[in-house]
């Protein structure tokens, strides 16, 4: 049942305010400015001994993991990174007892992720799951974890589950942070930011007509570039993947800082760039990248907190706490990919060559 929407993707994008509400519900503890995560299975003493966090997932879940790693590093100050689960498995990784491993999956059935979890457990590692489907294979194999509570996702490409997974990571980061060195004041600040998300997502969704017009304008492109810096880079990666998957337009994502190390050679009027430009300590750096692109006559669509002078168009999104901005900046680009694909007549819920869950190698 699509509930009045033409596609499941559109329905699922629209459900995000409620979905985010669900992942937050019952978990916030205002008294101690922290969150309770019932299934984590990690007591505070153990949490303090973690030396590293390694996040594993595929596709969109890997991108959510990249944002998650950034959230954990900034709030809990634990070194963290994310890696595609399949790559991890085949490079005979050093499994370290002080590292906490986190497997991320919407379906909980992705073979590459499940096999990585099993290999880790065989080597005695502790593995948590950040999973959407309750009782799925990865959820059962993990030692504990955080359910994402996005609700059923039917469209082959992931949207609401991506957003909820990132919010679940923010909760985990806050939880670990408050056990370690995050202050009560910062905890409170993050909680206030989290509480604002559903309403702010609603505001972004109200701009759909504007985003649709832009998408129709860019739908003729052969290829598109997505750039972002630090927190914005995984947003660029995910937006680029979404566009590829459903519109079949070639797209690539680069850290904005890497442009001058090669991809700047591609910039010309026929290759539009989508730039993630949050109003944070990297704003001036990001603006400099826009200038470099403009100097080569590249078209620019910015996602930002205020209109960008060098951009041809800016999609303005509401500001949250710096740590949480990435969650909001991805959302207009889901609609952008959606309307680009729609304008090109694509089968949005069932893109060619793809399956919802990849249970084979
Ligand atoms: C992207 C997409 C895929 C999945 C990936 C992992 O829109 O749908 O990239 O994200 O196959 O799937 P899960 O999260 O079920 O492990």
GROMACS .gro file of N, CA and C in nm, residues 207-305:
model
  297
  207UNK      N    1   0.980   2.178   0.056
  207UNK     CA    2   1.044   2.243  -0.060
  207UNK      C    3   1.045   2.154  -0.182
  208UNK      N    4   0.966   2.049  -0.180
  208UNK     CA    5   0.973   1.952  -0.289
  208UNK      C    6   0.954   2.015  -0.428
  209UNK      N    7   0.861   2.110  -0.440
  209UNK     CA    8   0.837   2.168  -0.573
  209UNK      C    9   0.962   2.236  -0.628
  210UNK      N   10   1.032   2.308  -0.541
  210UNK     CA   11   1.155   2.376  -0.583
  210UNK      C   12   1.260   2.273  -0.626
  211UNK      N   13   1.274   2.168  -0.545
  211UNK     CA   14   1.374   2.064  -0.575
  211UNK      C   15   1.339   1.993  -0.705
  212UNK      N   16   1.210   1.971  -0.726
  212UNK     CA   17   1.163   1.905  -0.850
  212UNK      C   18   1.202   1.989  -0.972
  213UNK      N   19   1.181   2.121  -0.963
  213UNK     CA   20   1.217   2.208  -1.076
  213UNK      C   21   1.365   2.200  -1.107
  214UNK      N   22   1.447   2.202  -1.001
  214UNK     CA   23   1.592   2.192  -1.020
  214UNK      C   24   1.628   2.059  -1.084
  215UNK      N   25   1.568   1.951  -1.033
  215UNK     CA   26   1.597   1.817  -1.085
  215UNK      C   27   1.565   1.811  -1.234
  216UNK      N   28   1.454   1.870  -1.272
  216UNK     CA   29   1.415   1.866  -1.414
  216UNK      C   30   1.517   1.942  -1.500
  217UNK      N   31   1.574   2.045  -1.441
  217UNK     CA   32   1.675   2.122  -1.513
  217UNK      C   33   1.806   2.042  -1.532
  218UNK      N   34   1.840   1.962  -1.431
  218UNK     CA   35   1.966   1.889  -1.436
  218UNK      C   36   1.952   1.751  -1.499
  219UNK      N   37   1.828   1.710  -1.527
  219UNK     CA   38   1.803   1.572  -1.573
  219UNK      C   39   1.872   1.539  -1.705
  220UNK      N   40   1.909   1.639  -1.783
  220UNK     CA   41   1.974   1.612  -1.910
  220UNK      C   42   2.123   1.583  -1.899
  221UNK      N   43   2.180   1.600  -1.781
  221UNK     CA   44   2.326   1.586  -1.767
  221UNK      C   45   2.372   1.444  -1.795
  222UNK      N   46   2.491   1.432  -1.855
  222UNK     CA   47   2.552   1.301  -1.880
  222UNK      C   48   2.615   1.246  -1.753
  223UNK      N   49   2.661   1.340  -1.670
  223UNK     CA   50   2.739   1.302  -1.554
  223UNK      C   51   2.732   1.415  -1.453
  224UNK      N   52   2.743   1.383  -1.326
  224UNK     CA   53   2.743   1.487  -1.224
  224UNK      C   54   2.850   1.460  -1.119
  225UNK      N   55   2.900   1.568  -1.062
  225UNK     CA   56   3.001   1.560  -0.957
  225UNK      C   57   2.937   1.600  -0.824
  226UNK      N   58   2.968   1.526  -0.717
  226UNK     CA   59   2.919   1.562  -0.583
  226UNK      C   60   3.040   1.585  -0.493
  227UNK      N   61   3.040   1.700  -0.425
  227UNK     CA   62   3.155   1.726  -0.336
  227UNK      C   63   3.107   1.766  -0.196
  228UNK      N   64   3.192   1.733  -0.100
  228UNK     CA   65   3.167   1.771   0.039
  228UNK      C   66   3.298   1.756   0.115
  229UNK      N   67   3.302   1.811   0.233
  229UNK     CA   68   3.425   1.806   0.312
  229UNK      C   69   3.393   1.747   0.448
  230UNK      N   70   3.479   1.659   0.497
  230UNK     CA   71   3.466   1.596   0.629
  230UNK      C   72   3.323   1.543   0.647
  231UNK      N   73   3.240   1.606   0.729
  231UNK     CA   74   3.105   1.553   0.750
  231UNK      C   75   3.021   1.553   0.623
  232UNK      N   76   3.053   1.645   0.533
  232UNK     CA   77   2.975   1.656   0.410
  232UNK      C   78   3.013   1.553   0.304
  233UNK      N   79   3.130   1.492   0.317
  233UNK     CA   80   3.175   1.401   0.212
  233UNK      C   81   3.088   1.274   0.203
  234UNK      N   82   3.058   1.208   0.316
  234UNK     CA   83   2.967   1.092   0.303
  234UNK      C   84   2.828   1.131   0.252
  235UNK      N   85   2.786   1.253   0.278
  235UNK     CA   86   2.658   1.300   0.223
  235UNK      C   87   2.668   1.305   0.070
  236UNK      N   88   2.783   1.353   0.020
  236UNK     CA   89   2.807   1.357  -0.124
  236UNK      C   90   2.811   1.216  -0.183
  237UNK      N   91   2.877   1.125  -0.113
  237UNK     CA   92   2.885   0.985  -0.160
  237UNK      C   93   2.745   0.924  -0.172
  238UNK      N   94   2.665   0.945  -0.070
  238UNK     CA   95   2.531   0.886  -0.069
  238UNK      C   96   2.441   0.949  -0.176
  239UNK      N   97   2.449   1.082  -0.192
  239UNK     CA   98   2.367   1.149  -0.293
  239UNK      C   99   2.406   1.104  -0.433
  240UNK      N  100   2.535   1.082  -0.453
  240UNK     CA  101   2.584   1.037  -0.582
  240UNK      C  102   2.537   0.894  -0.611
  241UNK      N  103   2.540   0.808  -0.509
  241UNK     CA  104   2.492   0.670  -0.525
  241UNK      C  105   2.343   0.669  -0.559
  242UNK      N  106   2.266   0.749  -0.487
  242UNK     CA  107   2.121   0.752  -0.510
  242UNK      C  108   2.092   0.794  -0.654
  243UNK      N  109   2.160   0.899  -0.701
  243UNK     CA  110   2.136   0.946  -0.838
  243UNK      C  111   2.169   0.836  -0.940
  244UNK      N  112   2.286   0.771  -0.921
  244UNK     CA  113   2.326   0.662  -1.012
  244UNK      C  114   2.223   0.551  -1.014
  245UNK      N  115   2.182   0.508  -0.896
  245UNK     CA  116   2.096   0.390  -0.885
  245UNK      C  117   1.963   0.407  -0.956
  246UNK      N  118   1.901   0.524  -0.942
  246UNK     CA  119   1.766   0.535  -0.997
  246UNK      C  120   1.756   0.615  -1.127
  247UNK      N  121   1.853   0.703  -1.156
  247UNK     CA  122   1.843   0.779  -1.282
  247UNK      C  123   1.936   0.721  -1.389
  248UNK      N  124   2.037   0.645  -1.346
  248UNK     CA  125   2.143   0.589  -1.431
  248UNK      C  126   2.233   0.699  -1.489
  249UNK      N  127   2.225   0.819  -1.433
  249UNK     CA  128   2.322   0.923  -1.469
  249UNK      C  129   2.453   0.889  -1.398
  250UNK      N  130   2.563   0.896  -1.470
  250UNK     CA  131   2.691   0.872  -1.406
  250UNK      C  132   2.720   0.984  -1.306
  251UNK      N  133   2.766   0.946  -1.189
  251UNK     CA  134   2.798   1.048  -1.089
  251UNK      C  135   2.915   1.001  -1.008
  252UNK      N  136   2.995   1.095  -0.963
  252UNK     CA  137   3.098   1.057  -0.866
  252UNK      C  138   3.107   1.158  -0.755
  253UNK      N  139   3.157   1.110  -0.642
  253UNK     CA  140   3.169   1.196  -0.525
  253UNK      C  141   3.315   1.209  -0.489
  254UNK      N  142   3.355   1.331  -0.455
  254UNK     CA  143   3.493   1.359  -0.414
  254UNK      C  144   3.493   1.446  -0.290
  255UNK      N  145   3.592   1.429  -0.204
  255UNK     CA  146   3.610   1.531  -0.100
  255UNK      C  147   3.644   1.662  -0.170
  256UNK      N  148   3.584   1.772  -0.129
  256UNK     CA  149   3.608   1.901  -0.196
  256UNK      C  150   3.757   1.933  -0.199
  257UNK      N  151   3.828   1.891  -0.097
  257UNK     CA  152   3.971   1.920  -0.086
  257UNK      C  153   4.054   1.846  -0.191
  258UNK      N  154   3.999   1.741  -0.251
  258UNK     CA  155   4.073   1.660  -0.349
  258UNK      C  156   4.056   1.713  -0.492
  259UNK      N  157   3.964   1.809  -0.510
  259UNK     CA  158   3.936   1.857  -0.646
  259UNK      C  159   4.062   1.893  -0.723
  260UNK      N  160   4.147   1.972  -0.658
  260UNK     CA  161   4.265   2.022  -0.730
  260UNK      C  162   4.369   1.912  -0.753
  261UNK      N  163   4.349   1.797  -0.693
  261UNK     CA  164   4.442   1.687  -0.714
  261UNK      C  165   4.400   1.598  -0.831
  262UNK      N  166   4.310   1.644  -0.912
  262UNK     CA  167   4.273   1.566  -1.030
  262UNK      C  168   4.139   1.600  -1.092
  263UNK      N  169   4.028   1.577  -1.019
  263UNK     CA  170   3.897   1.589  -1.084
  263UNK      C  171   3.862   1.728  -1.136
  264UNK      N  172   3.936   1.830  -1.095
  264UNK     CA  173   3.912   1.965  -1.147
  264UNK      C  174   3.926   1.965  -1.299
  265UNK      N  175   4.006   1.873  -1.351
  265UNK     CA  176   4.024   1.863  -1.496
  265UNK      C  177   3.892   1.833  -1.568
  266UNK      N  178   3.798   1.774  -1.499
  266UNK     CA  179   3.670   1.738  -1.561
  266UNK      C  180   3.572   1.855  -1.569
  267UNK      N  181   3.596   1.957  -1.486
  267UNK     CA  182   3.495   2.063  -1.472
  267UNK      C  183   3.482   2.146  -1.600
  268UNK      N  184   3.360   2.156  -1.648
  268UNK     CA  185   3.324   2.237  -1.766
  268UNK      C  186   3.173   2.255  -1.757
  269UNK      N  187   3.114   2.341  -1.840
  269UNK     CA  188   2.970   2.367  -1.825
  269UNK      C  189   2.883   2.242  -1.830
  270UNK      N  190   2.927   2.139  -1.902
  270UNK     CA  191   2.842   2.019  -1.916
  270UNK      C  192   2.847   1.926  -1.795
  271UNK      N  193   2.937   1.952  -1.698
  271UNK     CA  194   2.945   1.865  -1.581
  271UNK      C  195   2.905   1.944  -1.456
  272UNK      N  196   2.778   1.935  -1.418
  272UNK     CA  197   2.733   2.009  -1.299
  272UNK      C  198   2.788   1.948  -1.171
  273UNK      N  199   2.806   2.034  -1.070
  273UNK     CA  200   2.853   1.990  -0.939
  273UNK      C  201   2.746   2.019  -0.834
  274UNK      N  202   2.721   1.920  -0.749
  274UNK     CA  203   2.636   1.940  -0.633
  274UNK      C  204   2.730   1.951  -0.512
  275UNK      N  205   2.722   2.062  -0.441
  275UNK     CA  206   2.817   2.087  -0.331
  275UNK      C  207   2.744   2.094  -0.198
  276UNK      N  208   2.798   2.024  -0.099
  276UNK     CA  209   2.743   2.027   0.036
  276UNK      C  210   2.819   2.135   0.113
  277UNK      N  211   2.747   2.240   0.154
  277UNK     CA  212   2.814   2.358   0.212
  277UNK      C  213   2.752   2.399   0.346
  278UNK      N  214   2.778   2.323   0.450
  278UNK     CA  215   2.720   2.361   0.580
  278UNK      C  216   2.785   2.486   0.638
  279UNK      N  217   2.708   2.556   0.718
  279UNK     CA  218   2.758   2.677   0.782
  279UNK      C  219   2.832   2.636   0.910
  280UNK      N  220   2.955   2.587   0.893
  280UNK     CA  221   3.034   2.544   1.009
  280UNK      C  222   3.177   2.595   0.992
  281UNK      N  223   3.271   2.539   1.065
  281UNK     CA  224   3.409   2.591   1.060
  281UNK      C  225   3.476   2.570   0.925
  282UNK      N  226   3.413   2.493   0.836
  282UNK     CA  227   3.474   2.470   0.704
  282UNK      C  228   3.407   2.550   0.593
  283UNK      N  229   3.318   2.641   0.631
  283UNK     CA  230   3.242   2.718   0.531
  283UNK      C  231   3.333   2.789   0.431
  284UNK      N  232   3.435   2.859   0.481
  284UNK     CA  233   3.523   2.935   0.391
  284UNK      C  234   3.597   2.842   0.296
  285UNK      N  235   3.640   2.728   0.348
  285UNK     CA  236   3.709   2.627   0.264
  285UNK      C  237   3.616   2.579   0.154
  286UNK      N  238   3.493   2.553   0.190
  286UNK     CA  239   3.397   2.506   0.090
  286UNK      C  240   3.368   2.613  -0.014
  287UNK      N  241   3.360   2.736   0.033
  287UNK     CA  242   3.335   2.846  -0.062
  287UNK      C  243   3.450   2.859  -0.162
  288UNK      N  244   3.572   2.835  -0.115
  288UNK     CA  245   3.687   2.843  -0.205
  288UNK      C  246   3.675   2.738  -0.316
  289UNK      N  247   3.624   2.620  -0.280
  289UNK     CA  248   3.606   2.515  -0.383
  289UNK      C  249   3.502   2.559  -0.486
  290UNK      N  250   3.395   2.624  -0.438
  290UNK     CA  251   3.293   2.673  -0.532
  290UNK      C  252   3.354   2.773  -0.629
  291UNK      N  253   3.443   2.857  -0.576
  291UNK     CA  254   3.508   2.957  -0.662
  291UNK      C  255   3.592   2.891  -0.770
  292UNK      N  256   3.663   2.786  -0.731
  292UNK     CA  257   3.747   2.714  -0.829
  292UNK      C  258   3.662   2.654  -0.940
  293UNK      N  259   3.547   2.604  -0.901
  293UNK     CA  260   3.458   2.542  -1.001
  293UNK      C  261   3.398   2.649  -1.092
  294UNK      N  262   3.357   2.760  -1.031
  294UNK     CA  263   3.298   2.870  -1.108
  294UNK      C  264   3.400   2.926  -1.207
  295UNK      N  265   3.525   2.934  -1.165
  295UNK     CA  266   3.629   2.987  -1.253
  295UNK      C  267   3.647   2.901  -1.378
  296UNK      N  268   3.603   2.772  -1.370
  296UNK     CA  269   3.609   2.684  -1.489
  296UNK      C  270   3.472   2.672  -1.555
  297UNK      N  271   3.384   2.768  -1.525
  297UNK     CA  272   3.248   2.771  -1.583
  297UNK      C  273   3.163   2.649  -1.549
  298UNK      N  274   3.191   2.586  -1.437
  298UNK     CA  275   3.107   2.474  -1.395
  298UNK      C  276   2.977   2.522  -1.333
  299UNK      N  277   2.869   2.449  -1.360
  299UNK     CA  278   2.740   2.482  -1.294
  299UNK      C  279   2.741   2.423  -1.154
  300UNK      N  280   2.683   2.497  -1.059
  300UNK     CA  281   2.686   2.451  -0.919
  300UNK      C  282   2.548   2.456  -0.857
  301UNK      N  283   2.512   2.343  -0.798
  301UNK     CA  284   2.392   2.337  -0.714
  301UNK      C  285   2.442   2.314  -0.572
  302UNK      N  286   2.416   2.411  -0.483
  302UNK     CA  287   2.465   2.397  -0.345
  302UNK      C  288   2.351   2.354  -0.254
  303UNK      N  289   2.385   2.274  -0.154
  303UNK     CA  290   2.294   2.248  -0.043
  303UNK      C  291   2.359   2.315   0.076
  304UNK      N  292   2.293   2.418   0.131
  304UNK     CA  293   2.361   2.504   0.228
  304UNK      C  294   2.262   2.563   0.326
  305UNK      N  295   2.314   2.632   0.426
  305UNK     CA  296   2.227   2.696   0.524
  305UNK      C  297   2.190   2.838   0.484
   0.00000   0.00000   0.00000
